[in-house]
Amino acid sequence: MCGIAGQVRSDGAPVAEDVIARMCAAQQHRGPDSRGLHVSAGVGLGIQRLRVIDLDTGDQPVYNEDGSVVVVLNGEIYNYAELRAELRQAGHRLKTKGDTEVIAHLYEEDGVECLSRLRGMFCFALWDSSRRRLLLARDRIGKKPLFYSFQGGVLSFASELTALLEDPGVPREIDPEAIDAYLAYGYVPAPMSAYRQVRKLPPAHRLVFEQGTVTTERYWRLDYSAKRLVDDVRELHEEIRACLRASVARRLVADVPVGAFLSGGVDSSAVVAAMAEQSHEPVKTFSIGFADAGVDELPRARLVAERFSTDHHELVVDPDAVELLPKLVRHYGEPFGDHSALPCFYLAELAREHVTVALNGDGGDESFAGYQRYTSNLLAARLEWLPGPLRRLIAAAGTKAGRGAGGNGRERALRFASRLGGERQQRYLRQVSVFDADERRALYTPEFAEMTAPAEADEVLLAPWREASGAALLDQLLEVDATVYLPGDLLPKIDVATMAFSLEARSPLLDHELMELAASIPPEHKAGGVRRKIAFRDALRGWVPDPILDGPKRGFELPVAAWLRTDLAAFTREVLLGGESRDRGWMRTETVTTLIDQHQAGVVDHGRKLWALLVLELWARSS
């Protein structure tokens, strides 16, 4: 796990080595073990390395035999041992014992198509001096990030936005469209960034910079159209278990201590079960709990730790949001409104005291249909036989009655009713939005509203839906989440939190072959009625404890709504209604005041909205 940075000039003019060094220094937390630089005519590459594999000879940059190809890699290539053997047989001479070097030699063999051979989580930069070509590439799922800016024939890039901004040639003009998208989803989706002249390379994409031209191309995507026949569900369960075991085995390869995050949920428990089966020593597991027992999952995590005799470590925290929020804003570099980033930071800090690599359960919900919103949308679709006017009437009544919606059954039913009136895509868009298009219009000042087009933010979700390969509604929901939500929210959340403490996070359930297997499973084996993650849970039956498989889905449920009425109440008013926020002229003061007043009076739960606004304002002050 590392941080990479660089700059390439189409005119061949010298690249300032001190700029590349500053970009590296800004992300030293990603790789504190070594720094490597390559600077030649018109190109500069940098790497901050966290040593995980090949501790002695694996420092970067890495070159091919004649030095014409140079590579810096952030991440891991899990099938590097097989690739090294193939490359040696083909006549290549390898000087290291690690994974980065295989990229240089595979590129010699296959050019930019070498990506199809790589299995892992990665973002790399490859400079081909003979062609004066730069190749940038991200892994299929989007585990490893990359920001870039192309200005006047100069392409600059870095693993983190704050590192990229160390290049004085990168403009810092804020992008109102990105802010609008952030307030829609709670994160800035690729390819946008918070800055108008900075882009994110999307997952499963490669970028080629050659002869002054930048081209990007997608090289892989999940296919939900081809479905397997399930004659014997036991065979499907065995295939899921075998694929999970193989995925975990690949991610146990390291020359440093390895452990696992253990939340007490199905996915992390499955990963720990597979690790324990393949480990010669007790697996080191890490869990955090909260002083508020209502959001504490430690008892469930202990159950799994006891079942598999792990070396278990726990930390009970009472999060101090006022203290931690500025740190979060600084590390993410742009607005990021998922409040579960807070416990992720505590968990990463705990784990780093004991291990350098931690496996987690990310990705299981998006592949095997674990979210309640999937079954609620399936139910809503079954009610489409009702006449449109009647559905719209029910939706209007649900919206009016559910304005104070919280988390109990009646309030969830009202929220469900409020979404019955629209088309499927619009229903889902409203369900996942922090502020929907109408709410954003009411929130913005006229001046800021003129700089945004709400339809553009909506297209972030609607465009992948139109392009979805699956015919069934559930497959379309899963594909949209795998394309938008997973790489936009969940993956940067854990990447930034772990890298802040120089901890490498690996996600077996995000193995692309396991995800391809899940995509091929007919939807009725994933969710239906009130059951979710059907095939995956059944495959784990007898392996993972039943209370874990049959318990409710929780996740990191922080009491944000309560904080905003108590510990954060005064802070929220000060930040969102203070002179600095008013002078910025983005949000209507009266609208924000109403949100705060209603929430703190307990009339409506605006917790998610206020948290998003709070993060945005703190980021704007630091940008």
Coordinates of C-alpha atoms in Angstrom, one line a residue:
M1 CA 0.0 0.0 0.0
C2 CA 1.5 3.3 -1.0
G3 CA 0.9 6.7 -2.4
I4 CA 1.9 7.7 -5.9
A5 CA 2.4 11.0 -7.6
G6 CA 3.8 12.4 -10.8
Q7 CA 3.8 14.8 -13.7
V8 CA 4.4 14.4 -17.4
R9 CA 4.9 17.3 -19.8
S10 CA 4.1 16.9 -23.5
D11 CA 6.8 19.4 -24.5
G12 CA 9.5 17.4 -22.8
A13 CA 10.5 20.3 -20.5
P14 CA 12.1 19.5 -17.1
V15 CA 9.8 18.5 -14.3
A16 CA 10.6 20.1 -11.0
E17 CA 11.9 17.3 -8.7
D18 CA 11.0 19.3 -5.6
V19 CA 7.3 19.4 -6.7
I20 CA 7.2 15.6 -7.0
A21 CA 8.9 15.4 -3.6
R22 CA 6.3 17.7 -2.0
M23 CA 3.5 15.7 -3.5
C24 CA 5.0 12.6 -2.0
A25 CA 5.5 14.2 1.4
A26 CA 1.9 15.2 1.5
Q27 CA 0.9 11.6 1.5
Q28 CA 3.7 10.1 3.5
H29 CA 1.2 8.5 5.9
R30 CA 0.2 6.2 3.0
G31 CA 3.7 4.9 2.8
P32 CA 6.2 5.9 5.5
D33 CA 8.8 3.2 4.8
S34 CA 10.5 4.6 1.8
R35 CA 10.3 7.3 -0.9
G36 CA 11.4 6.8 -4.5
L37 CA 11.7 9.3 -7.3
H38 CA 12.2 9.0 -11.1
V39 CA 12.9 12.2 -12.9
S40 CA 13.9 12.4 -16.6
A41 CA 13.2 14.5 -19.6
G42 CA 9.6 15.7 -19.3
V43 CA 8.5 13.2 -16.6
G44 CA 8.6 12.8 -12.8
L45 CA 7.2 9.9 -10.9
G46 CA 7.1 9.5 -7.1
I47 CA 6.2 6.8 -4.6
Q48 CA 5.7 6.7 -0.8
R49 CA 5.9 3.0 0.0
L50 CA 4.4 0.9 2.8
R51 CA 6.4 -2.3 2.8
V52 CA 4.1 -5.3 2.8
I53 CA 5.6 -7.8 0.2
D54 CA 9.3 -8.2 -0.6
L55 CA 10.6 -6.0 2.2
D56 CA 14.2 -6.1 1.0
T57 CA 14.2 -5.6 -2.8
G58 CA 10.7 -4.2 -3.5
D59 CA 11.3 -0.5 -3.2
Q60 CA 10.0 1.6 -6.1
P61 CA 10.2 2.9 -8.8
V62 CA 10.7 -0.5 -10.6
Y63 CA 12.1 -0.8 -14.2
N64 CA 12.2 -3.3 -17.0
E65 CA 15.5 -4.8 -18.2
D66 CA 16.7 -1.8 -20.2
G67 CA 15.1 0.9 -18.1
S68 CA 12.8 2.1 -20.8
V69 CA 9.7 1.2 -18.7
V70 CA 9.3 2.5 -15.2
V71 CA 6.4 1.8 -12.8
V72 CA 5.1 3.0 -9.4
L73 CA 2.3 1.1 -7.8
N74 CA -0.2 1.7 -5.1
G75 CA -1.8 -1.5 -3.9
E76 CA -1.2 -5.2 -4.4
I77 CA -1.2 -7.6 -7.4
Y78 CA -2.5 -10.8 -5.8
N79 CA -1.6 -13.2 -8.7
Y80 CA 2.0 -11.8 -8.9
A81 CA 3.6 -15.2 -8.2
E82 CA 1.9 -16.9 -11.1
L83 CA 2.7 -13.9 -13.4
R84 CA 6.4 -13.9 -12.3
A85 CA 6.7 -17.6 -13.3
E86 CA 5.1 -17.0 -16.7
L87 CA 7.3 -14.0 -17.4
R88 CA 10.5 -15.8 -16.5
Q89 CA 9.5 -18.7 -18.8
A90 CA 9.0 -16.0 -21.5
G91 CA 12.6 -14.9 -21.1
H92 CA 12.2 -11.8 -18.8
R93 CA 14.8 -11.1 -16.2
L94 CA 13.3 -10.1 -12.8
K95 CA 15.4 -8.3 -10.3
T96 CA 13.0 -8.2 -7.3
K97 CA 10.8 -10.7 -5.5
G98 CA 7.7 -8.5 -5.4
D99 CA 4.6 -7.7 -7.5
T100 CA 5.3 -4.2 -9.0
E101 CA 7.9 -5.6 -11.4
V102 CA 5.4 -7.9 -13.2
I103 CA 3.5 -4.8 -14.4
A104 CA 6.6 -3.5 -16.3
H105 CA 7.2 -6.8 -18.0
L106 CA 3.5 -7.6 -18.7
Y107 CA 3.4 -4.2 -20.4
E108 CA 6.3 -5.2 -22.6
E109 CA 4.3 -8.3 -23.6
D110 CA 0.8 -6.9 -24.0
G111 CA 1.0 -3.1 -23.9
V112 CA -2.0 -1.4 -22.3
E113 CA -4.0 -4.6 -22.5
C114 CA -1.8 -6.0 -19.7
L115 CA -4.6 -4.9 -17.3
S116 CA -6.7 -7.9 -18.1
R117 CA -4.0 -10.1 -16.6
L118 CA -3.8 -8.4 -13.2
R119 CA -5.8 -9.5 -10.2
G120 CA -5.7 -7.2 -7.3
M121 CA -6.4 -3.8 -5.9
F122 CA -4.2 -1.2 -7.5
C123 CA -3.5 2.1 -9.1
F124 CA -0.3 2.4 -11.0
A125 CA 1.6 4.8 -13.2
L126 CA 3.8 3.4 -16.0
W127 CA 6.1 5.6 -18.1
D128 CA 7.2 4.2 -21.5
S129 CA 10.1 6.4 -22.5
S130 CA 10.5 4.9 -26.0
R131 CA 7.0 5.9 -26.9
R132 CA 6.8 8.9 -24.5
R133 CA 3.6 7.4 -23.2
L134 CA 2.1 7.5 -19.7
L135 CA -0.3 4.8 -18.6
L136 CA -2.4 5.3 -15.5
A137 CA -4.8 2.6 -14.4
R138 CA -7.2 1.7 -11.5
D139 CA -8.3 -1.7 -10.5
R140 CA -11.7 -3.1 -11.6
I141 CA -13.6 -2.2 -8.5
G142 CA -11.9 1.0 -7.5
K143 CA -10.2 0.1 -4.3
K144 CA -7.2 2.5 -5.0
P145 CA -7.9 6.1 -5.8
L146 CA -6.3 8.5 -8.4
F147 CA -6.8 12.2 -8.9
Y148 CA -5.4 14.0 -12.0
S149 CA -5.3 17.4 -13.7
F150 CA -4.5 18.2 -17.3
Q151 CA -3.5 21.8 -18.0
G152 CA -1.7 23.2 -21.0
G153 CA -0.1 19.9 -22.1
V154 CA 0.9 19.0 -18.5
L155 CA -0.7 16.0 -16.7
S156 CA -0.2 15.8 -13.0
F157 CA -1.6 13.0 -10.8
A158 CA -1.6 11.7 -7.2
S159 CA -3.2 9.2 -4.9
E160 CA -4.7 11.9 -2.7
L161 CA -6.3 15.2 -3.6
T162 CA -4.2 17.1 -1.0
A163 CA -1.0 15.7 -2.6
L164 CA -2.1 16.7 -6.1
L165 CA -2.7 20.3 -4.9
E166 CA 1.0 20.5 -3.9
D167 CA 1.6 21.1 -7.6
P168 CA 1.3 24.9 -8.1
G169 CA 0.1 24.4 -11.6
V170 CA -3.1 22.7 -10.5
P171 CA -6.0 25.3 -10.3
R172 CA -8.0 25.3 -7.1
E173 CA -11.3 26.7 -8.4
I174 CA -14.2 24.9 -6.6
D175 CA -16.7 23.1 -8.9
P176 CA -20.3 24.0 -7.9
E177 CA -21.5 20.9 -9.9
A178 CA -19.4 18.7 -7.6
I179 CA -20.8 20.4 -4.5
D180 CA -24.3 19.8 -5.9
A181 CA -23.5 16.1 -6.4
Y182 CA -22.0 15.9 -2.9
L183 CA -25.2 17.2 -1.4
A184 CA -27.2 14.7 -3.4
Y185 CA -25.2 11.6 -2.5
G186 CA -23.0 12.5 0.5
Y187 CA -19.8 12.1 -1.6
V188 CA -18.3 13.6 -4.8
P189 CA -18.7 10.8 -7.4
A190 CA -16.2 10.1 -10.1
P191 CA -15.1 11.5 -12.5
M192 CA -15.8 14.7 -10.6
S193 CA -13.7 16.2 -7.8
A194 CA -14.4 19.2 -5.6
Y195 CA -12.2 21.2 -7.9
R196 CA -13.2 22.1 -11.4
Q197 CA -9.9 21.2 -13.1
V198 CA -9.2 18.0 -11.1
R199 CA -10.8 14.7 -12.1
K200 CA -10.9 11.2 -10.6
L201 CA -10.0 8.3 -12.8
P202 CA -13.1 6.0 -12.5
P203 CA -12.7 2.4 -11.5
A204 CA -11.8 -0.2 -14.2
H205 CA -10.4 2.6 -16.4
R206 CA -7.1 3.3 -17.9
L207 CA -5.8 6.7 -19.0
V208 CA -3.2 7.1 -21.7
F209 CA -1.3 10.4 -22.2
E210 CA 0.6 10.4 -25.4
Q211 CA 1.5 13.1 -28.0
G212 CA -0.2 15.7 -25.8
T213 CA -3.5 13.9 -25.8
V214 CA -5.3 12.3 -22.9
T215 CA -7.7 9.3 -23.6
T216 CA -9.6 7.3 -21.0
E217 CA -11.1 3.9 -21.6
R218 CA -13.0 1.4 -19.5
Y219 CA -11.4 -2.1 -19.6
W220 CA -13.8 -4.2 -17.5
R221 CA -17.4 -4.3 -16.2
L222 CA -19.6 -6.7 -14.4
D223 CA -22.2 -8.5 -16.5
Y224 CA -25.5 -9.3 -14.9
S225 CA -27.1 -10.5 -18.1
A226 CA -25.8 -14.1 -18.2
K227 CA -27.4 -16.2 -15.5
R228 CA -26.4 -19.6 -14.4
L229 CA -28.9 -22.5 -14.0
V230 CA -29.2 -23.5 -10.4
D231 CA -30.4 -27.1 -10.5
D232 CA -28.9 -27.9 -7.1
V233 CA -28.6 -25.0 -4.7
R234 CA -26.0 -27.0 -2.7
E235 CA -23.6 -26.8 -5.6
L236 CA -24.0 -23.1 -5.7
H237 CA -23.3 -22.8 -2.0
E238 CA -20.1 -24.9 -2.4
E239 CA -19.0 -22.7 -5.3
I240 CA -19.5 -19.6 -3.2
R241 CA -17.5 -21.1 -0.3
A242 CA -14.7 -22.2 -2.6
C243 CA -14.5 -18.8 -4.2
L244 CA -14.4 -17.1 -0.8
R245 CA -11.7 -19.4 0.4
A246 CA -9.5 -18.7 -2.6
S247 CA -10.1 -15.0 -2.4
V248 CA -9.1 -14.9 1.3
A249 CA -6.0 -17.1 0.6
R250 CA -4.7 -14.7 -2.0
R251 CA -5.1 -11.8 0.5
L252 CA -3.2 -13.6 3.3
V253 CA 0.1 -13.4 1.4
A254 CA 2.3 -10.8 3.1
D255 CA 5.7 -10.4 4.7
V256 CA 4.2 -8.4 7.6
P257 CA 1.5 -9.2 10.3
V258 CA -2.0 -9.7 9.0
G259 CA -5.3 -9.4 10.9
A260 CA -9.0 -8.6 10.3
F261 CA -11.7 -6.1 11.1
L262 CA -14.6 -7.9 12.8
S263 CA -17.9 -6.0 13.1
G264 CA -20.1 -8.9 14.1
G265 CA -21.9 -8.8 10.7
V266 CA -22.2 -11.6 8.2
D267 CA -19.5 -10.4 5.8
S268 CA -16.6 -9.8 8.2
S269 CA -17.5 -13.0 10.0
A270 CA -17.3 -14.9 6.8
V271 CA -13.9 -13.5 6.1
V272 CA -12.6 -14.3 9.6
A273 CA -14.0 -17.9 9.2
A274 CA -12.1 -18.4 6.0
M275 CA -8.9 -16.9 7.5
A276 CA -9.1 -19.1 10.6
E277 CA -9.5 -22.2 8.4
Q278 CA -6.2 -21.3 6.6
S279 CA -4.1 -19.8 9.3
H280 CA -1.6 -21.7 11.4
E281 CA -1.9 -19.2 14.3
P282 CA -4.9 -17.5 15.8
V283 CA -6.2 -14.7 13.6
K284 CA -5.8 -11.2 15.0
T285 CA -9.3 -9.6 15.0
F286 CA -10.2 -6.0 15.8
S287 CA -13.6 -4.6 16.9
I288 CA -14.8 -1.3 18.3
G289 CA -17.8 -0.6 20.4
F290 CA -19.5 2.5 21.7
A291 CA -20.6 3.8 25.1
D292 CA -24.1 3.9 23.7
A293 CA -25.2 0.2 24.0
G294 CA -27.8 0.8 21.3
V295 CA -25.1 0.9 18.6
D296 CA -22.7 -1.5 20.2
E297 CA -22.0 -4.7 18.2
L298 CA -19.2 -6.0 20.4
P299 CA -21.2 -8.9 21.8
R300 CA -21.8 -10.3 18.2
A301 CA -18.1 -9.8 17.4
R302 CA -17.1 -11.7 20.5
L303 CA -19.3 -14.6 19.5
V304 CA -17.4 -14.9 16.2
A305 CA -14.0 -14.4 17.9
E306 CA -14.8 -17.2 20.4
R307 CA -16.1 -19.5 17.6
F308 CA -12.8 -19.2 15.7
S309 CA -10.5 -18.7 18.7
T310 CA -9.1 -15.5 17.4
D311 CA -6.6 -13.2 19.1
H312 CA -9.3 -10.6 19.7
H313 CA -8.8 -6.9 20.4
E314 CA -11.6 -4.4 21.4
L315 CA -11.8 -0.7 22.0
V316 CA -14.9 1.0 23.4
V317 CA -15.0 4.6 22.3
D318 CA -17.1 7.7 22.9
P319 CA -16.4 9.6 19.7
D320 CA -15.5 13.2 19.9
A321 CA -16.9 14.5 16.6
V322 CA -15.8 18.1 17.2
E323 CA -12.2 17.0 17.7
L324 CA -12.1 14.4 14.9
L325 CA -14.1 16.2 12.2
P326 CA -11.3 18.6 11.1
K327 CA -9.0 15.5 10.8
L328 CA -11.5 13.8 8.6
V329 CA -11.9 16.8 6.4
R330 CA -8.1 17.1 6.0
H331 CA -7.6 13.5 5.1
Y332 CA -10.5 13.2 2.6
G333 CA -9.4 16.4 0.8
E334 CA -13.0 17.1 -0.4
P335 CA -16.4 16.9 1.2
F336 CA -17.3 13.4 2.4
G337 CA -20.5 13.1 4.4
D338 CA -20.6 9.4 5.5
H339 CA -20.4 9.7 9.3
S340 CA -19.4 6.1 9.6
A341 CA -15.9 7.3 8.6
L342 CA -15.5 8.3 12.3
P343 CA -15.5 4.7 13.7
C344 CA -13.4 3.6 10.7
F345 CA -10.6 5.9 11.9
Y346 CA -10.8 4.5 15.5
L347 CA -10.8 0.9 14.1
A348 CA -7.8 1.5 11.8
E349 CA -5.8 3.1 14.6
L350 CA -6.5 0.2 16.9
A351 CA -5.5 -2.4 14.3
R352 CA -2.3 -0.6 13.3
E353 CA -1.0 -1.1 16.8
H354 CA -0.8 -4.9 16.0
V355 CA -0.8 -5.5 12.2
T356 CA 0.2 -3.8 9.0
V357 CA -2.6 -5.5 6.9
A358 CA -6.2 -5.9 7.8
L359 CA -8.9 -7.9 5.9
N360 CA -12.4 -6.6 5.9
G361 CA -15.9 -7.6 4.7
D362 CA -16.6 -4.7 2.3
G363 CA -18.6 -5.6 -0.8
G364 CA -20.8 -8.4 0.4
D365 CA -24.0 -6.3 0.5
E366 CA -23.5 -4.9 -3.0
S367 CA -22.8 -8.3 -4.5
F368 CA -25.3 -10.5 -2.7
A369 CA -28.1 -8.0 -1.9
G370 CA -27.7 -7.2 1.8
Y371 CA -29.4 -3.8 2.1
Q372 CA -33.0 -3.3 3.2
R373 CA -33.5 -0.9 0.3
Y374 CA -33.3 -3.7 -2.2
T375 CA -36.2 -5.6 -0.7
S376 CA -38.2 -2.4 -0.2
N377 CA -37.8 -1.5 -3.9
L378 CA -38.8 -5.0 -4.9
L379 CA -41.9 -4.7 -2.9
A380 CA -42.6 -1.2 -4.3
A381 CA -42.3 -2.7 -7.8
R382 CA -44.9 -5.4 -7.0
L383 CA -47.3 -2.5 -6.2
E384 CA -47.0 -0.9 -9.6
W385 CA -50.2 -2.6 -10.6
L386 CA -52.0 0.1 -8.6
P387 CA -53.2 3.0 -10.7
G388 CA -50.7 5.9 -11.0
P389 CA -53.0 8.5 -9.4
L390 CA -53.6 6.2 -6.4
R391 CA -49.9 5.6 -5.9
R392 CA -49.2 9.3 -6.1
L393 CA -51.9 9.9 -3.5
I394 CA -50.4 7.3 -1.2
A395 CA -47.0 8.8 -1.7
A396 CA -48.2 12.3 -0.9
A397 CA -49.9 11.1 2.3
G398 CA -46.8 9.2 3.3
T399 CA -44.6 12.2 2.7
K400 CA -46.8 14.5 4.7
A401 CA -47.2 12.1 7.6
G402 CA -43.6 10.9 7.6
R403 CA -41.8 14.2 7.9
G404 CA -40.6 13.3 11.3
A405 CA -39.5 9.9 10.2
G406 CA -36.9 8.2 12.3
G407 CA -36.2 4.5 12.7
N408 CA -39.3 2.7 14.0
G409 CA -41.6 0.5 12.0
R410 CA -44.3 3.0 11.5
E411 CA -41.9 5.7 10.3
R412 CA -40.2 3.2 7.9
A413 CA -43.6 2.3 6.5
L414 CA -44.3 6.0 5.9
R415 CA -41.0 6.5 4.1
F416 CA -41.8 3.5 2.0
A417 CA -45.3 4.9 1.1
S418 CA -43.8 8.3 0.2
R419 CA -41.7 6.7 -2.6
L420 CA -44.6 4.8 -4.3
G421 CA -45.5 7.6 -6.7
G422 CA -42.5 7.7 -9.1
E423 CA -40.7 5.6 -11.6
R424 CA -38.3 2.9 -10.4
Q425 CA -35.2 5.0 -11.0
Q426 CA -36.6 8.1 -9.5
R427 CA -37.8 6.1 -6.4
Y428 CA -34.2 4.8 -5.9
L429 CA -32.7 8.2 -6.5
R430 CA -34.9 9.8 -3.8
Q431 CA -34.2 6.9 -1.4
V432 CA -30.4 7.2 -1.5
S433 CA -30.3 11.1 -1.8
V434 CA -29.2 13.2 1.1
F435 CA -31.0 16.2 -0.4
D436 CA -33.2 15.5 -3.5
A437 CA -33.3 17.9 -6.4
D438 CA -36.1 20.0 -5.0
E439 CA -34.5 20.2 -1.6
R440 CA -31.3 21.4 -3.1
R441 CA -33.1 24.1 -5.1
A442 CA -34.7 25.3 -1.8
L443 CA -31.3 25.1 0.0
Y444 CA -29.2 27.2 -2.5
T445 CA -29.0 30.9 -2.8
P446 CA -30.1 32.2 -6.3
E447 CA -26.5 32.9 -7.1
F448 CA -25.2 29.4 -6.3
A449 CA -28.3 27.8 -7.9
E450 CA -27.4 29.5 -11.2
M451 CA -24.0 27.7 -11.1
T452 CA -25.6 24.2 -10.8
A453 CA -27.8 21.9 -12.8
P454 CA -29.6 19.4 -10.6
A455 CA -30.2 17.1 -13.5
E456 CA -26.4 16.6 -13.8
A457 CA -26.2 15.2 -10.3
D458 CA -29.2 13.0 -10.9
E459 CA -27.4 11.6 -14.0
V460 CA -24.7 10.2 -11.7
L461 CA -27.2 7.4 -10.8
L462 CA -29.6 7.5 -13.7
A463 CA -27.0 7.0 -16.5
P464 CA -25.6 3.8 -15.0
W465 CA -29.1 2.5 -14.5
R466 CA -29.9 3.1 -18.2
E467 CA -26.7 1.3 -19.1
A468 CA -27.2 -1.6 -16.7
S469 CA -26.7 -5.1 -18.2
G470 CA -29.3 -6.9 -16.0
A471 CA -32.9 -7.3 -16.9
A472 CA -34.3 -7.8 -13.4
L473 CA -34.9 -4.9 -11.0
L474 CA -32.6 -6.4 -8.3
D475 CA -29.7 -6.8 -10.7
Q476 CA -30.2 -3.2 -11.8
L477 CA -30.1 -2.0 -8.2
L478 CA -26.9 -4.1 -7.5
E479 CA -25.2 -2.9 -10.7
V480 CA -25.9 0.7 -9.9
D481 CA -24.6 0.4 -6.4
A482 CA -21.5 -1.4 -7.6
T483 CA -20.9 1.3 -10.1
V484 CA -21.7 4.4 -8.0
Y485 CA -22.1 3.9 -4.3
L486 CA -19.4 1.3 -3.7
P487 CA -16.5 3.2 -5.3
G488 CA -17.9 6.6 -4.4
D489 CA -18.6 6.1 -0.7
L490 CA -17.6 2.8 0.9
L491 CA -14.2 2.3 -0.8
P492 CA -12.7 5.8 -0.2
K493 CA -14.1 5.7 3.3
I494 CA -12.0 2.7 4.3
D495 CA -9.0 3.6 2.1
V496 CA -8.6 7.0 3.6
A497 CA -9.2 5.8 7.2
T498 CA -6.7 3.0 7.0
M499 CA -4.1 4.9 5.0
A500 CA -4.2 7.7 7.6
F501 CA -2.5 5.2 9.9
S502 CA -0.3 3.4 7.3
L503 CA -2.6 0.3 7.4
E504 CA -3.3 -1.7 4.3
A505 CA -6.9 -2.8 4.0
R506 CA -7.8 -5.9 1.8
S507 CA -11.3 -6.9 0.8
P508 CA -11.8 -10.5 -0.2
L509 CA -15.4 -10.0 -1.1
L510 CA -14.3 -7.4 -3.7
D511 CA -12.4 -10.0 -5.6
H512 CA -13.6 -9.5 -9.2
E513 CA -14.1 -13.2 -9.8
L514 CA -16.2 -13.5 -6.7
M515 CA -18.2 -10.5 -7.8
E516 CA -18.6 -12.0 -11.3
L517 CA -19.9 -15.2 -9.6
A518 CA -22.4 -13.2 -7.6
A519 CA -23.6 -11.3 -10.7
S520 CA -24.3 -14.6 -12.4
I521 CA -26.6 -15.8 -9.6
P522 CA -30.4 -15.4 -10.5
P523 CA -31.9 -12.6 -8.4
E524 CA -34.4 -14.9 -6.6
H525 CA -31.4 -16.6 -4.9
K526 CA -30.2 -13.2 -3.6
A527 CA -33.3 -11.4 -2.2
G528 CA -37.0 -11.8 -2.0
G529 CA -39.8 -11.0 0.4
V530 CA -38.0 -9.9 3.6
R531 CA -35.0 -12.2 3.0
R532 CA -31.7 -10.6 1.8
K533 CA -28.4 -12.1 0.9
I534 CA -30.1 -15.5 0.6
A535 CA -27.5 -17.6 -1.2
F536 CA -24.6 -16.1 0.7
R537 CA -26.1 -16.7 4.1
D538 CA -27.2 -20.2 3.2
A539 CA -23.6 -21.0 1.9
L540 CA -22.2 -19.9 5.3
R541 CA -24.8 -22.0 7.3
G542 CA -22.9 -24.3 9.7
W543 CA -19.7 -22.4 9.3
V544 CA -20.6 -19.0 10.7
P545 CA -22.7 -18.9 13.9
D546 CA -26.4 -18.8 13.3
P547 CA -27.0 -15.7 15.5
I548 CA -24.8 -13.8 13.1
L549 CA -26.5 -15.1 10.0
D550 CA -30.0 -14.6 11.4
G551 CA -29.4 -11.3 13.2
P552 CA -30.4 -7.9 11.8
K553 CA -28.0 -5.9 9.7
R554 CA -26.4 -3.1 11.7
G555 CA -23.2 -1.6 10.5
F556 CA -21.7 1.5 12.2
E557 CA -24.9 3.2 13.4
L558 CA -23.6 6.3 15.2
P559 CA -26.1 8.5 17.1
V560 CA -25.5 11.4 14.9
A561 CA -29.0 12.7 15.2
A562 CA -28.7 12.8 19.0
W563 CA -25.2 14.5 18.8
L564 CA -26.6 17.3 16.7
R565 CA -29.2 17.9 19.4
T566 CA -26.8 17.7 22.3
D567 CA -22.9 17.8 22.1
L568 CA -22.9 19.2 18.5
A569 CA -25.9 21.5 18.8
A570 CA -24.0 24.8 19.6
F571 CA -21.1 23.9 17.2
T572 CA -23.6 23.2 14.4
R573 CA -25.3 26.6 14.8
E574 CA -21.9 28.4 15.1
V575 CA -20.5 26.8 11.9
L576 CA -23.5 26.7 9.6
L577 CA -25.0 30.1 10.6
G578 CA -21.8 32.0 11.3
G579 CA -20.5 34.9 9.3
E580 CA -18.1 32.9 7.3
S581 CA -20.8 30.6 6.0
R582 CA -23.2 33.5 5.3
D583 CA -20.5 35.4 3.4
R584 CA -19.8 32.4 1.2
G585 CA -23.2 32.8 -0.2
W586 CA -23.9 29.2 -1.1
M587 CA -26.8 28.3 1.2
R588 CA -29.9 30.2 2.1
T589 CA -29.5 31.1 5.8
E590 CA -33.3 30.8 6.4
T591 CA -33.4 27.3 5.0
V592 CA -30.4 26.1 7.0
T593 CA -31.9 27.8 10.2
T594 CA -35.2 25.9 9.6
L595 CA -33.3 22.6 9.3
I596 CA -31.4 23.2 12.5
D597 CA -34.5 24.4 14.4
Q598 CA -36.7 21.5 13.3
H599 CA -34.0 18.9 14.1
Q600 CA -33.0 20.3 17.5
A601 CA -36.7 20.6 18.5
G602 CA -37.1 16.9 17.6
V603 CA -39.8 17.7 15.0
V604 CA -37.9 16.1 12.1
D605 CA -34.7 14.0 11.9
H606 CA -32.4 16.1 9.6
G607 CA -29.3 14.4 11.0
R608 CA -27.9 13.2 7.7
K609 CA -28.6 16.6 6.0
L610 CA -27.0 18.6 8.8
W611 CA -24.0 16.4 9.0
A612 CA -23.4 16.8 5.2
L613 CA -23.7 20.6 5.5
L614 CA -21.4 20.6 8.5
V615 CA -18.7 18.7 6.7
L616 CA -19.1 20.8 3.6
E617 CA -18.7 24.1 5.5
L618 CA -15.6 22.8 7.4
W619 CA -14.1 21.7 4.1
A620 CA -14.8 25.0 2.4
R621 CA -13.0 26.8 5.2
S622 CA -9.9 24.7 4.8
S623 CA -9.8 24.6 1.0

